[in-house]
Short mmCIF file of C-alpha atoms in Angstrom, two decimals:
data_model
loop_
_atom_site.label_atom_id
_atom_site.label_comp_id
_atom_site.label_asym_id
_atom_site.label_seq_id
_atom_site.Cartn_x
_atom_site.Cartn_y
_atom_site.Cartn_z
CA GLY A 17 10.24 36.96 -27.76
CA ILE A 18 9.25 34.58 -25.08
CA ASN A 19 7.87 37.40 -22.84
CA LYS A 20 5.53 38.46 -25.59
CA LEU A 21 4.44 34.88 -26.12
CA ALA A 22 3.73 34.21 -22.64
CA ASN A 23 1.82 37.40 -22.07
CA ASN A 24 -0.49 36.85 -25.12
CA LEU A 25 -1.79 33.57 -23.56
CA SER A 26 -5.46 34.33 -22.38
CA GLU A 27 -5.25 31.46 -19.89
CA VAL A 28 -2.67 28.88 -19.05
CA PRO A 29 -3.53 25.59 -20.72
CA THR A 30 -3.44 22.24 -18.99
CA THR A 31 -1.16 20.77 -21.49
CA LEU A 32 1.65 22.29 -23.66
CA ALA A 33 3.51 20.53 -26.42
CA PHE A 34 6.93 21.77 -27.58
CA VAL A 35 8.24 20.60 -30.84
CA GLY A 36 11.71 21.59 -32.21
CA ALA A 37 15.35 21.17 -31.92
CA GLY A 38 18.39 22.89 -30.47
CA ASP A 39 17.53 24.56 -27.11
CA ILE A 40 13.84 23.63 -27.14
CA ASP A 41 14.13 21.91 -23.78
CA GLU A 42 15.41 25.15 -22.08
CA PHE A 43 12.94 27.40 -24.14
CA SER A 44 10.04 25.24 -22.89
CA GLY A 45 11.15 25.59 -19.26
CA ALA A 46 11.53 29.37 -19.74
CA PHE A 47 8.07 29.57 -21.31
CA VAL A 48 6.38 27.57 -18.71
CA GLU A 49 7.93 29.81 -16.01
CA MET A 50 6.74 32.96 -17.73
CA THR A 51 3.21 31.74 -17.97
CA ARG A 52 3.08 30.30 -14.36
CA THR A 53 4.43 33.45 -12.70
CA ARG A 54 2.61 36.26 -14.65
CA PRO A 55 2.65 39.05 -14.18
CA ASP A 56 5.95 38.93 -12.23
CA PRO A 57 8.72 38.07 -14.80
CA SER A 58 11.62 38.38 -12.22
CA LEU A 59 10.20 35.53 -10.34
CA ALA A 60 10.10 33.52 -13.54
CA PHE A 61 13.65 34.11 -14.26
CA LEU A 62 14.89 33.08 -10.77
CA GLN A 63 12.76 30.05 -10.73
CA PHE A 64 14.05 28.91 -14.23
CA LEU A 65 17.69 29.59 -13.41
CA GLN A 66 17.86 28.26 -9.79
CA PRO A 67 17.60 24.40 -10.63
CA ARG A 68 20.11 24.84 -13.50
CA VAL A 69 23.05 26.12 -11.32
CA SER A 70 25.13 24.83 -8.54
CA LYS A 71 24.27 25.39 -4.92
CA GLY A 72 27.35 27.65 -4.65
CA CYS A 73 25.96 30.10 -7.37
CA ARG A 74 24.64 33.21 -5.68
CA LEU A 75 21.31 34.58 -7.09
CA LEU A 76 19.99 37.86 -5.77
CA GLU A 77 17.56 40.55 -6.56
CA HIS A 78 17.68 44.25 -6.13
CA GLU A 79 21.33 44.00 -5.14
CA SER A 80 23.13 47.36 -4.25
CA LEU A 81 26.22 47.99 -6.48
CA ALA A 82 27.77 51.06 -4.72
CA ASN A 83 29.89 48.85 -2.38
CA LYS A 84 31.08 46.96 -5.30
CA THR A 85 32.89 49.98 -6.82
CA THR A 86 36.05 51.71 -5.47
CA ILE A 87 34.22 55.09 -5.67
CA ARG A 88 31.38 53.85 -3.57
CA ILE A 89 28.64 55.21 -5.96
CA GLY A 90 25.81 53.47 -7.69
CA GLY A 91 22.20 52.18 -7.47
CA SER A 92 21.03 48.63 -7.57
CA THR A 93 20.62 45.93 -10.19
CA ARG A 94 17.36 44.02 -10.97
CA PHE A 95 19.40 40.61 -10.88
CA TYR A 96 22.87 39.89 -9.52
CA VAL A 97 24.69 36.57 -9.98
CA GLU A 98 28.02 35.20 -8.85
CA PRO A 99 28.44 31.99 -10.78
CA SER A 100 30.49 29.33 -9.04
CA ASN A 101 32.04 27.75 -12.08
CA LEU A 102 31.93 27.72 -15.84
CA VAL A 103 28.77 25.55 -16.04
CA ASP A 104 26.95 28.09 -13.78
CA LEU A 105 28.14 30.97 -16.07
CA GLN A 106 26.94 29.16 -19.29
CA ALA A 107 23.65 28.43 -17.63
CA VAL A 108 23.25 32.10 -16.58
CA LEU A 109 24.05 33.36 -20.10
CA ARG A 110 21.55 31.07 -21.60
CA ALA A 111 18.88 32.09 -19.26
CA ALA A 112 19.42 35.72 -19.82
CA LYS A 113 19.19 35.15 -23.45
CA PHE A 114 15.74 33.48 -23.06
CA PHE A 115 14.39 36.26 -20.78
CA GLN A 116 16.03 38.97 -22.97
CA LEU A 117 17.91 40.48 -20.16
CA ASN A 118 20.74 43.02 -20.59
CA ILE A 119 23.96 41.87 -19.14
CA PHE A 120 26.85 43.61 -17.52
CA CYS A 121 29.92 41.83 -16.22
CA LEU A 122 31.41 43.59 -13.19
CA GLY A 123 34.99 43.12 -11.88
CA ARG A 124 36.26 44.92 -8.95
CA GLY A 125 34.64 48.15 -10.13
CA SER A 126 37.87 50.25 -10.06
CA ASN A 127 37.21 52.06 -13.30
CA LEU A 128 33.40 52.32 -13.14
CA LEU A 129 30.81 54.84 -12.41
CA ILE A 130 27.32 53.14 -12.02
CA PRO A 131 24.29 55.25 -12.41
CA ASP A 132 22.18 56.21 -9.48
CA GLU A 133 19.03 54.55 -11.10
CA THR A 134 18.39 50.76 -10.84
CA PHE A 135 20.02 48.72 -13.79
CA ASP A 136 17.14 46.82 -15.30
CA GLY A 137 19.05 43.80 -16.15
CA LEU A 138 21.56 41.18 -14.90
CA VAL A 139 25.01 41.99 -13.43
CA ILE A 140 27.40 39.02 -13.42
CA ARG A 141 30.45 38.99 -11.15
CA LEU A 142 33.21 36.24 -11.26
CA ASN A 143 33.88 36.53 -7.44
CA ALA A 144 33.80 32.86 -6.31
CA SER A 145 36.97 30.96 -5.29
CA ASN A 146 37.06 29.10 -8.78
CA TRP A 147 37.67 32.53 -10.50
CA ARG A 148 40.57 33.40 -8.28
CA THR A 149 43.22 30.69 -9.08
CA LYS A 150 46.88 31.16 -10.04
CA GLU A 151 49.30 28.57 -11.32
CA VAL A 152 52.85 28.70 -12.48
CA LEU A 153 53.46 27.13 -15.84
CA VAL A 154 56.64 26.45 -17.63
CA ASN A 155 58.89 29.01 -19.38
CA GLY A 156 57.94 31.90 -17.10
CA ARG A 157 54.32 31.69 -17.69
CA ILE A 158 51.34 32.05 -15.26
CA TRP A 159 47.71 30.94 -15.63
CA VAL A 160 45.25 33.31 -13.82
CA THR A 161 41.52 33.41 -13.72
CA ALA A 162 39.32 36.32 -14.16
CA GLY A 163 38.64 37.22 -10.35
CA VAL A 164 42.39 37.31 -9.37
CA ARG A 165 43.38 40.61 -7.98
CA LEU A 166 46.26 42.26 -10.11
CA LYS A 167 48.17 42.95 -6.89
CA SER A 168 48.28 39.38 -5.89
CA ILE A 169 49.86 38.57 -9.33
CA CYS A 170 52.88 40.66 -8.38
CA GLY A 171 53.61 38.87 -5.15
CA PHE A 172 52.93 35.42 -6.64
CA ALA A 173 55.26 36.17 -9.50
CA ALA A 174 58.04 37.52 -7.23
CA LYS A 175 57.80 34.42 -5.05
CA HIS A 176 58.65 32.32 -8.04
CA GLY A 177 61.37 34.64 -9.50
CA LEU A 178 59.34 35.98 -12.40
CA SER A 179 59.87 39.67 -13.40
CA GLY A 180 58.01 41.93 -15.62
CA PHE A 181 54.65 41.99 -13.61
CA GLU A 182 55.67 44.60 -11.19
CA PHE A 183 53.65 47.48 -13.05
CA LEU A 184 50.53 45.66 -11.82
CA GLU A 185 51.27 46.60 -8.18
CA GLY A 186 48.71 49.07 -6.89
CA ILE A 187 46.24 48.82 -9.81
CA PRO A 188 42.91 48.04 -7.78
CA GLY A 189 41.50 45.73 -10.28
CA SER A 190 40.95 42.16 -11.27
CA VAL A 191 42.34 40.19 -14.25
CA GLY A 192 38.94 40.05 -16.02
CA GLY A 193 38.45 43.86 -15.93
CA ALA A 194 41.98 44.55 -16.74
CA LEU A 195 41.85 42.33 -19.99
CA ARG A 196 38.53 44.21 -20.82
CA MET A 197 40.02 47.53 -20.97
CA ASN A 198 43.90 46.70 -21.36
CA ALA A 199 44.56 48.29 -17.87
CA GLY A 200 47.98 49.70 -17.41
CA ALA A 201 50.31 51.67 -15.30
CA MET A 202 53.97 52.88 -15.17
CA GLY A 203 54.15 52.87 -18.90
CA SER A 204 53.13 49.29 -19.33
CA TRP A 205 49.72 47.51 -20.30
CA ILE A 206 48.32 44.03 -19.27
CA PHE A 207 48.50 42.96 -23.01
CA ASP A 208 52.28 43.51 -22.77
CA VAL A 209 52.39 40.32 -20.61
CA VAL A 210 49.49 38.45 -22.17
CA GLU A 211 50.14 35.30 -24.20
CA ARG A 212 46.63 33.80 -24.48
CA VAL A 213 43.14 34.68 -23.29
CA VAL A 214 40.30 32.31 -22.66
CA LEU A 215 36.81 33.98 -23.03
CA ILE A 216 33.17 33.36 -23.55
CA ASP A 217 31.50 35.30 -26.38
CA SER A 218 28.06 36.67 -26.49
CA ASP A 219 26.66 33.51 -27.92
CA GLY A 220 28.09 31.54 -25.15
CA ASN A 221 30.90 29.91 -27.07
CA LEU A 222 34.33 29.34 -25.44
CA ARG A 223 37.35 30.66 -27.22
CA ASP A 224 41.02 30.51 -26.59
CA LEU A 225 42.80 33.28 -28.40
CA HIS A 226 46.49 34.09 -28.97
CA LYS A 227 47.53 37.68 -28.26
CA GLU A 228 47.97 38.16 -31.95
CA GLU A 229 44.34 37.51 -32.53
CA PHE A 230 43.26 40.63 -30.60
CA HIS A 231 42.90 44.21 -31.58
CA PHE A 232 43.94 46.32 -28.53
CA GLY A 233 45.06 49.71 -27.88
CA TYR A 234 44.75 52.52 -25.12
CA ARG A 235 42.11 51.27 -22.68
CA LYS A 236 40.36 49.05 -25.31
CA VAL A 237 40.16 45.57 -26.59
CA ASP A 238 37.85 45.02 -29.37
CA GLU A 239 37.32 41.24 -28.91
CA ILE A 240 36.40 41.52 -25.27
CA SER A 241 34.12 44.48 -25.56
CA THR A 242 31.17 41.99 -26.23
CA ALA A 243 32.64 38.95 -24.39
CA ILE A 244 33.60 37.97 -20.94
CA ALA A 245 37.32 37.07 -20.18
CA LEU A 246 37.47 33.98 -18.15
CA GLY A 247 41.34 33.83 -17.63
CA ALA A 248 44.68 34.26 -19.25
CA ILE A 249 48.23 32.87 -19.69
CA LEU A 250 50.73 35.74 -18.82
CA LYS A 251 54.21 35.53 -19.85
CA SER A 252 57.25 37.38 -18.27
CA PRO A 253 58.77 39.62 -20.84
CA LEU A 254 61.98 39.69 -18.84
CA LYS A 255 64.64 37.05 -17.80
CA ASN A 256 64.02 35.64 -14.34
CA SER A 257 65.32 37.78 -11.62
CA CYS A 258 65.90 37.33 -7.76
CA THR A 259 62.91 37.88 -5.64
CA GLN A 260 64.56 40.72 -3.75
CA LEU A 261 65.03 42.91 -6.83
CA ILE A 262 61.48 42.14 -7.95
CA ARG A 263 60.07 43.22 -4.67
CA GLU A 264 62.24 46.34 -4.66
CA ARG A 265 60.67 47.46 -8.10
CA MET A 266 57.32 46.64 -6.59
CA ASP A 267 57.90 48.83 -3.71
CA THR A 268 59.06 51.72 -5.89
CA TYR A 269 55.84 51.56 -7.99
CA SER A 270 53.74 51.21 -4.80
CA HIS A 271 55.38 54.36 -3.19
CA SER A 272 54.98 56.38 -6.37
CA ARG A 273 51.30 55.65 -6.39
CA LYS A 274 50.76 56.35 -2.71
CA ASN A 275 52.58 59.69 -3.02
CA SER A 276 50.83 60.95 -6.08
CA GLN A 277 47.11 59.49 -5.82
CA PRO A 278 44.46 60.23 -3.38
CA ARG A 279 43.20 57.88 -0.71
CA GLU A 280 39.52 58.92 -0.80
CA PRO A 281 37.18 56.74 -2.86
CA SER A 282 37.65 57.31 -6.50
CA ALA A 283 37.24 55.44 -9.88
CA GLY A 284 40.94 55.95 -10.71
CA CYS A 285 41.82 58.34 -13.58
CA ILE A 286 38.82 59.88 -15.06
CA PHE A 287 40.26 60.94 -18.38
CA LYS A 288 42.37 59.49 -21.08
CA ASN A 289 45.47 61.29 -21.76
CA PRO A 290 45.19 63.23 -24.95
CA GLU A 291 47.81 62.85 -27.60
CA GLY A 292 50.88 64.82 -26.71
CA ASN A 293 49.60 65.78 -23.29
CA TYR A 294 48.41 64.56 -19.97
CA ALA A 295 44.86 65.07 -18.48
CA GLY A 296 46.12 65.60 -15.01
CA ARG A 297 48.68 68.38 -16.12
CA LEU A 298 45.94 70.18 -18.06
CA ILE A 299 43.55 70.16 -15.00
CA GLU A 300 46.26 71.45 -12.84
CA GLU A 301 47.47 74.00 -15.25
CA TYR A 302 44.00 75.69 -15.54
CA GLY A 303 43.30 75.65 -11.86
CA ILE A 304 40.55 72.98 -11.85
CA LYS A 305 41.89 71.10 -8.75
CA GLY A 306 39.42 71.22 -5.87
CA MET A 307 36.47 72.04 -7.93
CA ARG A 308 33.43 70.48 -6.51
CA ILE A 309 29.73 69.60 -7.29
CA GLY A 310 27.84 68.04 -4.49
CA ASP A 311 30.24 65.51 -2.81
CA ALA A 312 32.33 64.93 -5.98
CA GLU A 313 35.49 66.78 -5.98
CA VAL A 314 38.47 67.12 -8.31
CA SER A 315 41.22 65.79 -6.18
CA SER A 316 43.75 68.46 -5.01
CA MET A 317 46.41 65.74 -5.08
CA HIS A 318 46.01 64.53 -8.57
CA GLY A 319 44.04 66.46 -11.08
CA ASN A 320 42.87 63.42 -13.08
CA PHE A 321 41.04 61.89 -10.11
CA ILE A 322 37.53 62.85 -8.94
CA VAL A 323 36.98 61.68 -5.35
CA ASN A 324 33.87 60.86 -3.36
CA ARG A 325 33.76 63.06 -0.25
CA GLY A 326 31.08 61.00 1.41
CA ALA A 327 27.71 61.09 -0.36
CA ALA A 328 28.42 61.86 -3.95
CA THR A 329 26.00 60.65 -6.68
CA ALA A 330 26.76 59.55 -10.16
CA LYS A 331 25.00 62.62 -11.28
CA ASP A 332 27.37 64.70 -9.21
CA VAL A 333 30.43 63.07 -10.84
CA ILE A 334 28.94 63.31 -14.32
CA ASP A 335 28.14 66.97 -13.98
CA LEU A 336 31.66 67.54 -12.65
CA VAL A 337 33.13 65.64 -15.63
CA ARG A 338 31.22 67.78 -18.13
CA GLU A 339 32.29 70.98 -16.41
CA VAL A 340 35.97 70.04 -16.38
CA ARG A 341 35.66 68.94 -20.00
CA SER A 342 34.13 72.15 -21.13
CA ILE A 343 36.73 74.36 -19.26
CA ILE A 344 39.66 72.43 -20.58
CA PHE A 345 38.22 72.48 -24.18
CA LYS A 346 37.68 76.21 -24.06
CA LYS A 347 41.01 77.04 -22.70
CA SER A 348 43.14 74.42 -24.46
CA GLY A 349 41.39 72.95 -27.34
CA TYR A 350 41.72 69.44 -25.92
CA LEU A 351 38.50 67.52 -25.71
CA LEU A 352 39.11 65.10 -22.81
CA GLU A 353 37.63 61.59 -23.19
CA PRO A 354 36.56 59.82 -20.09
CA GLU A 355 38.33 56.35 -19.41
#
C-alpha cells in the first residue's frame, strides 16, 4: 500500500517520477504527502484532501460522535467529513481508498451505538444542505436526498396531498439511514414506498437501481450494506387524499409513539422482534424492565428500549444487552438479535 511505500523511503528524493495510467495523478499526490509529512499520516490525508474538495466541505480531526447519536453515547473518530456535494463525496472516497482508511457513513444516529474508543478511520455524514432536498415529481412521486429527515417527508407529502408516507412520522432518522436498514414503523417499511434509489458503491461508481433490483427484508438491504445511499424516488402507494385526513393519520401515529416510547435518550428499539413474538413483550413478561447497568437502563415504559440515564457508556449498554439476551434465552428459548 501507499503507506508502506512511503515509510520505506530512507530519505525524500529531490525528484520523483510517476509513470502509469488510471488514477496515477492522485496516487502520486497521496504518495508525496505521505513522504512529506512522515511520521504523521493524519496530516498527509488532510493535506491531500483539502485542495480536492470545495470550501463548503467540512474536514475535522478527532471529532466527538456522541452528540451525533440519539442515545448520546460514543467516542470520537480520527477523521470526520461532511461533503458539500457529490464531487466532494467522490473525492473523499478516493482519498480514503489511497490512504487505506476504514469508512463509516453516519446518518442521524438513531439506531446506532458507537463504541467508547476512538474509531481509527473516517466517518462521513451527508449533512450539508445539498443532501436535504425534497421535490415533488409527477404521478404521486417524491425525490428526496439522503440527509432529509423522515419526519419532514410526512409534512411535505401532506402539503401536496400525497398519502402513504404517514408511518414515517416520528421515526428519528434520515433517508440515507432508513434506506440502509429498511427502517419501518406501524407495520410499514421504507421500501414499501421506494421506487428507485441512487447510490454510490464501494468503488465510487454511481448506480441508479429500481426497487426490484434490491434484496431487502427486516432491517436489512443487501445492496446498500457496502454502499452509500444518496437519494431515492418515493412513490405513494395510495390514491391521493385530502391534506386534513393525512395529517389526522400522522397525528394518530405521533400520539401512539409518544404514549408508548420513552423520552430519555435512546437508540430506538434494541432487539429485532423474533419470529412469532415481540421483544418488548418478552422483556416485560420476564420482569426485566428497569434493569440497570451503570447509567444504561431497560426502559420502564417500553421493554425494547435501553435509555441513557445521563452518563451511560457503550460498555454499559452492551453489558445490559448481553444480560437481557441471556435471561430471555434461558427463560423462553428465544435468542434476541440486536437491531
